[in-house]
Amino acid sequence: MQTSNVWNFGPGPAKIPTSVLQRAQAELLNYNNTGMSIMELSHRSKEFENLNNKTQRDLRTLLNIPNNYKILFMQGGGNTQFSAVVYNLLAAKRHQLGEDLEEEFNPPLDYLVTGSWSSKAAEEAKKLYDNINIVFDVKKLKGSYGSIPPKEEWKLSGSKAAYVYYCDNETVNGVEFNHIPEIDPSVPLVCDMSSNILSRRFDVSKFGVIYAGAQKNIGAAGLTVVIVREDLLIRSKIFDNKNSGIPAIPSMLDYKVMADFNSLYNTPPMVSIYISSLVFEWLLELGGIEAIEKTNSIKAERLYEAIDNSKIYKSPVEKSVRSKMNVPFRIQQEELESEFLKGSIELGMLQLKGHRSVGGIRASIYNAMTLEGVDFLIEFMKEFERKHCQ
């Protein structure tokens, strides 16, 4: 059931399940019989403490998160995590090396660059630290994003690295890893899962840090979910030494501070946490990640099949790494794209325009997008092709 007569294919903020919006609407003036809106509650209240803890428990259930991981509810989106990762993982590496380290502390930070977001992450890291190792940059190798090189071409730093960073799903470019990168087991794997978290099953224990902005597949904008392994929160005593060479972590970016305060160091994004809790309940009622993964596979298969079997549409992404969440495509005669987008809007299909940096068309088909919506888009694509292939 639609909330209106539109289909929202936006990349983020994105479509939220109709039943979630309806429940939020019903509870807006009186959350949990408090007589107050969730927007009015104190973040120190028992009601919000219960909500905060339940939201964490439901996410832990959905992703089968081991007990030695903390779930943090932070703010600032992926762009803020670009910096937070550098600060926190350098501190963790310093602890790992021990307090009697004699050589200069300058471990490399490894970055796999597969698209716009991992490129931005690497550039932000360079502002804070001078030893950034680009394991590979697909654009520099191939001229454009749309593939992932084979492992034998990667230039990893091995055990010397403080972490290895990658973006699991490039929202702009439609590139998604079909596997978890294999790296030195002593090095934390850090992953931006902003646009595909909760869309498929994966082994959380393979990671040191996972983060995701909520506005794509979790809920409403304003919340960033961080999942961090507890051993990476331990700080060496030398960390308190201003001459240690380790940059001091701003409190709002410090994973340990957030974990110690159960994400309540300051006023959290309460409404976004609330909406996320409703989305988690929705997913659990559907049958969890296994169930939604099957639906997501069907949606993506149908849409890519329509593109591949077409005489006018083309995908810029290699088949083996095509995203199941963000599907970019072009029209052979690119001058027709504006007509396609105009026609789609007239039929209530919104936010299909590709990112300004790459152009074209992009359909974001997150968990909340139904099979009906994808089929509606495909029918329009076929009709548009018939019109221009006569």
Tab-separated table of N, CA and C in Angstrom, residues 180-244:
chain	number	residue	atom	x	y	z
A	180	ILE	N	33.126	-10.317	1.441
A	180	ILE	CA	33.821	-9.530	2.456
A	180	ILE	C	35.320	-9.627	2.160
A	181	PRO	N	36.011	-8.510	1.992
A	181	PRO	CA	37.443	-8.560	1.671
A	181	PRO	C	38.243	-9.357	2.693
A	182	GLU	N	39.153	-10.185	2.204
A	182	GLU	CA	40.034	-10.951	3.078
A	182	GLU	C	41.310	-10.149	3.323
A	183	ILE	N	41.586	-9.885	4.594
A	183	ILE	CA	42.759	-9.107	4.963
A	183	ILE	C	43.486	-9.801	6.116
A	184	ASP	N	44.602	-9.246	6.527
A	184	ASP	CA	45.325	-9.780	7.680
A	184	ASP	C	44.380	-9.801	8.885
A	185	PRO	N	44.231	-10.944	9.543
A	185	PRO	CA	43.253	-11.049	10.641
A	185	PRO	C	43.560	-10.161	11.843
A	186	SER	N	44.783	-9.658	11.940
A	186	SER	CA	45.130	-8.787	13.063
A	186	SER	C	44.723	-7.338	12.822
A	187	VAL	N	44.269	-7.061	11.610
A	187	VAL	CA	43.923	-5.679	11.230
A	187	VAL	C	42.403	-5.520	11.190
A	188	PRO	N	41.855	-4.501	11.851
A	188	PRO	CA	40.400	-4.298	11.819
A	188	PRO	C	39.917	-3.917	10.417
A	189	LEU	N	38.811	-4.522	10.017
A	189	LEU	CA	38.159	-4.176	8.766
A	189	LEU	C	37.055	-3.168	9.087
A	190	VAL	N	37.094	-2.020	8.434
A	190	VAL	CA	36.135	-0.946	8.665
A	190	VAL	C	35.275	-0.796	7.429
A	191	CYS	N	33.963	-0.730	7.624
A	191	CYS	CA	33.063	-0.723	6.470
A	191	CYS	C	31.949	0.305	6.596
A	192	ASP	N	31.774	1.067	5.518
A	192	ASP	CA	30.621	1.938	5.359
A	192	ASP	C	29.523	1.119	4.686
A	193	MET	N	28.470	0.821	5.438
A	193	MET	CA	27.328	0.063	4.904
A	193	MET	C	26.069	0.928	4.831
A	194	SER	N	26.257	2.219	4.649
A	194	SER	CA	25.123	3.138	4.727
A	194	SER	C	23.964	2.757	3.814
A	195	SER	N	24.267	2.271	2.603
A	195	SER	CA	23.171	2.053	1.659
A	195	SER	C	22.810	0.597	1.416
A	196	ASN	N	23.420	-0.327	2.161
A	196	ASN	CA	22.951	-1.713	2.005
A	196	ASN	C	22.843	-2.490	3.313
A	197	ILE	N	23.064	-1.835	4.436
A	197	ILE	CA	22.873	-2.528	5.702
A	197	ILE	C	21.404	-2.971	5.811
A	198	LEU	N	21.178	-4.103	6.397
A	198	LEU	CA	19.850	-4.706	6.585
A	198	LEU	C	19.252	-5.272	5.295
A	199	SER	N	19.998	-5.236	4.197
A	199	SER	CA	19.462	-5.738	2.933
A	199	SER	C	19.840	-7.181	2.661
A	200	ARG	N	20.879	-7.686	3.343
A	200	ARG	CA	21.351	-9.044	3.121
A	200	ARG	C	22.104	-9.518	4.356
A	201	ARG	N	22.258	-10.817	4.469
A	201	ARG	CA	22.972	-11.396	5.607
A	201	ARG	C	24.479	-11.267	5.419
A	202	PHE	N	25.205	-11.082	6.529
A	202	PHE	CA	26.667	-11.067	6.501
A	202	PHE	C	27.175	-11.357	7.910
A	203	ASP	N	28.444	-11.694	8.007
A	203	ASP	CA	29.058	-12.082	9.272
A	203	ASP	C	29.684	-10.862	9.942
A	204	VAL	N	29.017	-10.337	10.954
A	204	VAL	CA	29.498	-9.150	11.648
A	204	VAL	C	30.879	-9.377	12.256
A	205	SER	N	31.170	-10.605	12.673
A	205	SER	CA	32.433	-10.889	13.353
A	205	SER	C	33.656	-10.702	12.469
A	206	LYS	N	33.449	-10.517	11.178
A	206	LYS	CA	34.567	-10.273	10.254
A	206	LYS	C	35.046	-8.821	10.313
A	207	PHE	N	34.304	-7.976	11.027
A	207	PHE	CA	34.564	-6.544	10.992
A	207	PHE	C	35.021	-6.005	12.338
A	208	GLY	N	35.798	-4.920	12.275
A	208	GLY	CA	36.125	-4.175	13.474
A	208	GLY	C	35.103	-3.088	13.721
A	209	VAL	N	34.759	-2.363	12.655
A	209	VAL	CA	33.782	-1.276	12.735
A	209	VAL	C	32.882	-1.325	11.507
A	210	ILE	N	31.591	-1.181	11.731
A	210	ILE	CA	30.607	-0.999	10.661
A	210	ILE	C	29.820	0.254	10.998
A	211	TYR	N	29.603	1.096	10.013
A	211	TYR	CA	28.725	2.235	10.278
A	211	TYR	C	27.758	2.423	9.120
A	212	ALA	N	26.647	3.091	9.409
A	212	ALA	CA	25.615	3.305	8.387
A	212	ALA	C	24.755	4.504	8.746
A	213	GLY	N	24.641	5.442	7.831
A	213	GLY	CA	23.668	6.512	7.987
A	213	GLY	C	22.275	5.918	7.876
A	214	ALA	N	21.347	6.428	8.659
A	214	ALA	CA	20.015	5.806	8.745
A	214	ALA	C	19.111	6.127	7.566
A	215	GLN	N	19.424	7.177	6.814
A	215	GLN	CA	18.454	7.750	5.881
A	215	GLN	C	18.245	6.961	4.598
A	216	LYS	N	18.881	5.822	4.466
A	216	LYS	CA	18.729	5.023	3.252
A	216	LYS	C	17.942	3.737	3.521
A	217	ASN	N	18.416	2.915	4.431
A	217	ASN	CA	17.792	1.604	4.629
A	217	ASN	C	17.417	1.330	6.080
A	218	ILE	N	17.592	2.331	6.942
A	218	ILE	CA	17.295	2.132	8.362
A	218	ILE	C	16.091	2.945	8.804
A	219	GLY	N	16.006	4.194	8.338
A	219	GLY	CA	14.907	5.026	8.806
A	219	GLY	C	15.042	6.458	8.362
A	220	ALA	N	14.932	7.377	9.309
A	220	ALA	CA	14.949	8.807	9.008
A	220	ALA	C	16.347	9.386	9.180
A	221	ALA	N	16.622	10.451	8.436
A	221	ALA	CA	17.916	11.122	8.522
A	221	ALA	C	18.160	11.652	9.928
A	222	GLY	N	19.422	11.701	10.321
A	222	GLY	CA	19.796	12.250	11.625
A	222	GLY	C	20.546	11.276	12.500
A	223	LEU	N	20.383	9.995	12.244
A	223	LEU	CA	21.027	8.946	13.032
A	223	LEU	C	22.110	8.261	12.209
A	224	THR	N	23.228	7.964	12.854
A	224	THR	CA	24.251	7.107	12.266
A	224	THR	C	24.476	5.933	13.212
A	225	VAL	N	24.268	4.739	12.724
A	225	VAL	CA	24.488	3.531	13.530
A	225	VAL	C	25.942	3.107	13.383
A	226	VAL	N	26.599	2.861	14.512
A	226	VAL	CA	27.977	2.375	14.517
A	226	VAL	C	28.024	1.077	15.308
A	227	ILE	N	28.616	0.060	14.715
A	227	ILE	CA	28.806	-1.232	15.378
A	227	ILE	C	30.308	-1.435	15.518
A	228	VAL	N	30.794	-1.510	16.753
A	228	VAL	CA	32.240	-1.539	16.969
A	228	VAL	C	32.622	-2.668	17.919
A	229	ARG	N	33.668	-3.374	17.582
A	229	ARG	CA	34.169	-4.466	18.425
A	229	ARG	C	34.780	-3.883	19.700
A	230	GLU	N	34.488	-4.506	20.826
A	230	GLU	CA	34.835	-3.919	22.117
A	230	GLU	C	36.334	-3.732	22.321
A	231	ASP	N	37.159	-4.628	21.787
A	231	ASP	CA	38.605	-4.486	22.004
A	231	ASP	C	39.161	-3.218	21.359
A	232	LEU	N	38.428	-2.653	20.398
A	232	LEU	CA	38.879	-1.424	19.746
A	232	LEU	C	38.532	-0.182	20.558
A	233	LEU	N	37.876	-0.379	21.688
A	233	LEU	CA	37.534	0.729	22.574
A	233	LEU	C	38.553	0.907	23.688
A	234	ILE	N	39.476	-0.027	23.822
A	234	ILE	CA	40.472	0.037	24.893
A	234	ILE	C	41.525	1.090	24.550
A	235	ARG	N	41.834	1.938	25.506
A	235	ARG	CA	42.807	3.002	25.296
A	235	ARG	C	44.091	2.726	26.092
A	236	SER	N	45.231	2.910	25.454
A	236	SER	CA	46.509	2.791	26.140
A	236	SER	C	46.701	3.968	27.095
A	237	LYS	N	47.435	3.761	28.172
A	237	LYS	CA	47.708	4.853	29.103
A	237	LYS	C	48.466	5.980	28.416
A	238	ILE	N	49.286	5.615	27.437
A	238	ILE	CA	50.065	6.628	26.732
A	238	ILE	C	49.165	7.576	25.961
A	239	PHE	N	47.938	7.151	25.763
A	239	PHE	CA	46.992	7.991	25.026
A	239	PHE	C	46.744	9.301	25.760
A	240	ASP	N	46.940	9.302	27.071
A	240	ASP	CA	46.727	10.517	27.858
A	240	ASP	C	47.902	11.486	27.762
A	241	ASN	N	48.990	11.045	27.167
A	241	ASN	CA	50.185	11.870	27.028
A	241	ASN	C	50.046	12.753	25.793
A	242	LYS	N	50.047	14.068	25.970
A	242	LYS	CA	49.862	14.977	24.840
A	242	LYS	C	51.006	14.899	23.837
A	243	ASN	N	52.120	14.338	24.242
A	243	ASN	CA	53.264	14.209	23.338
A	243	ASN	C	53.360	12.814	22.724
A	244	SER	N	52.289	12.043	22.814
A	244	SER	CA	52.310	10.658	22.341
A	244	SER	C	52.277	10.544	20.828
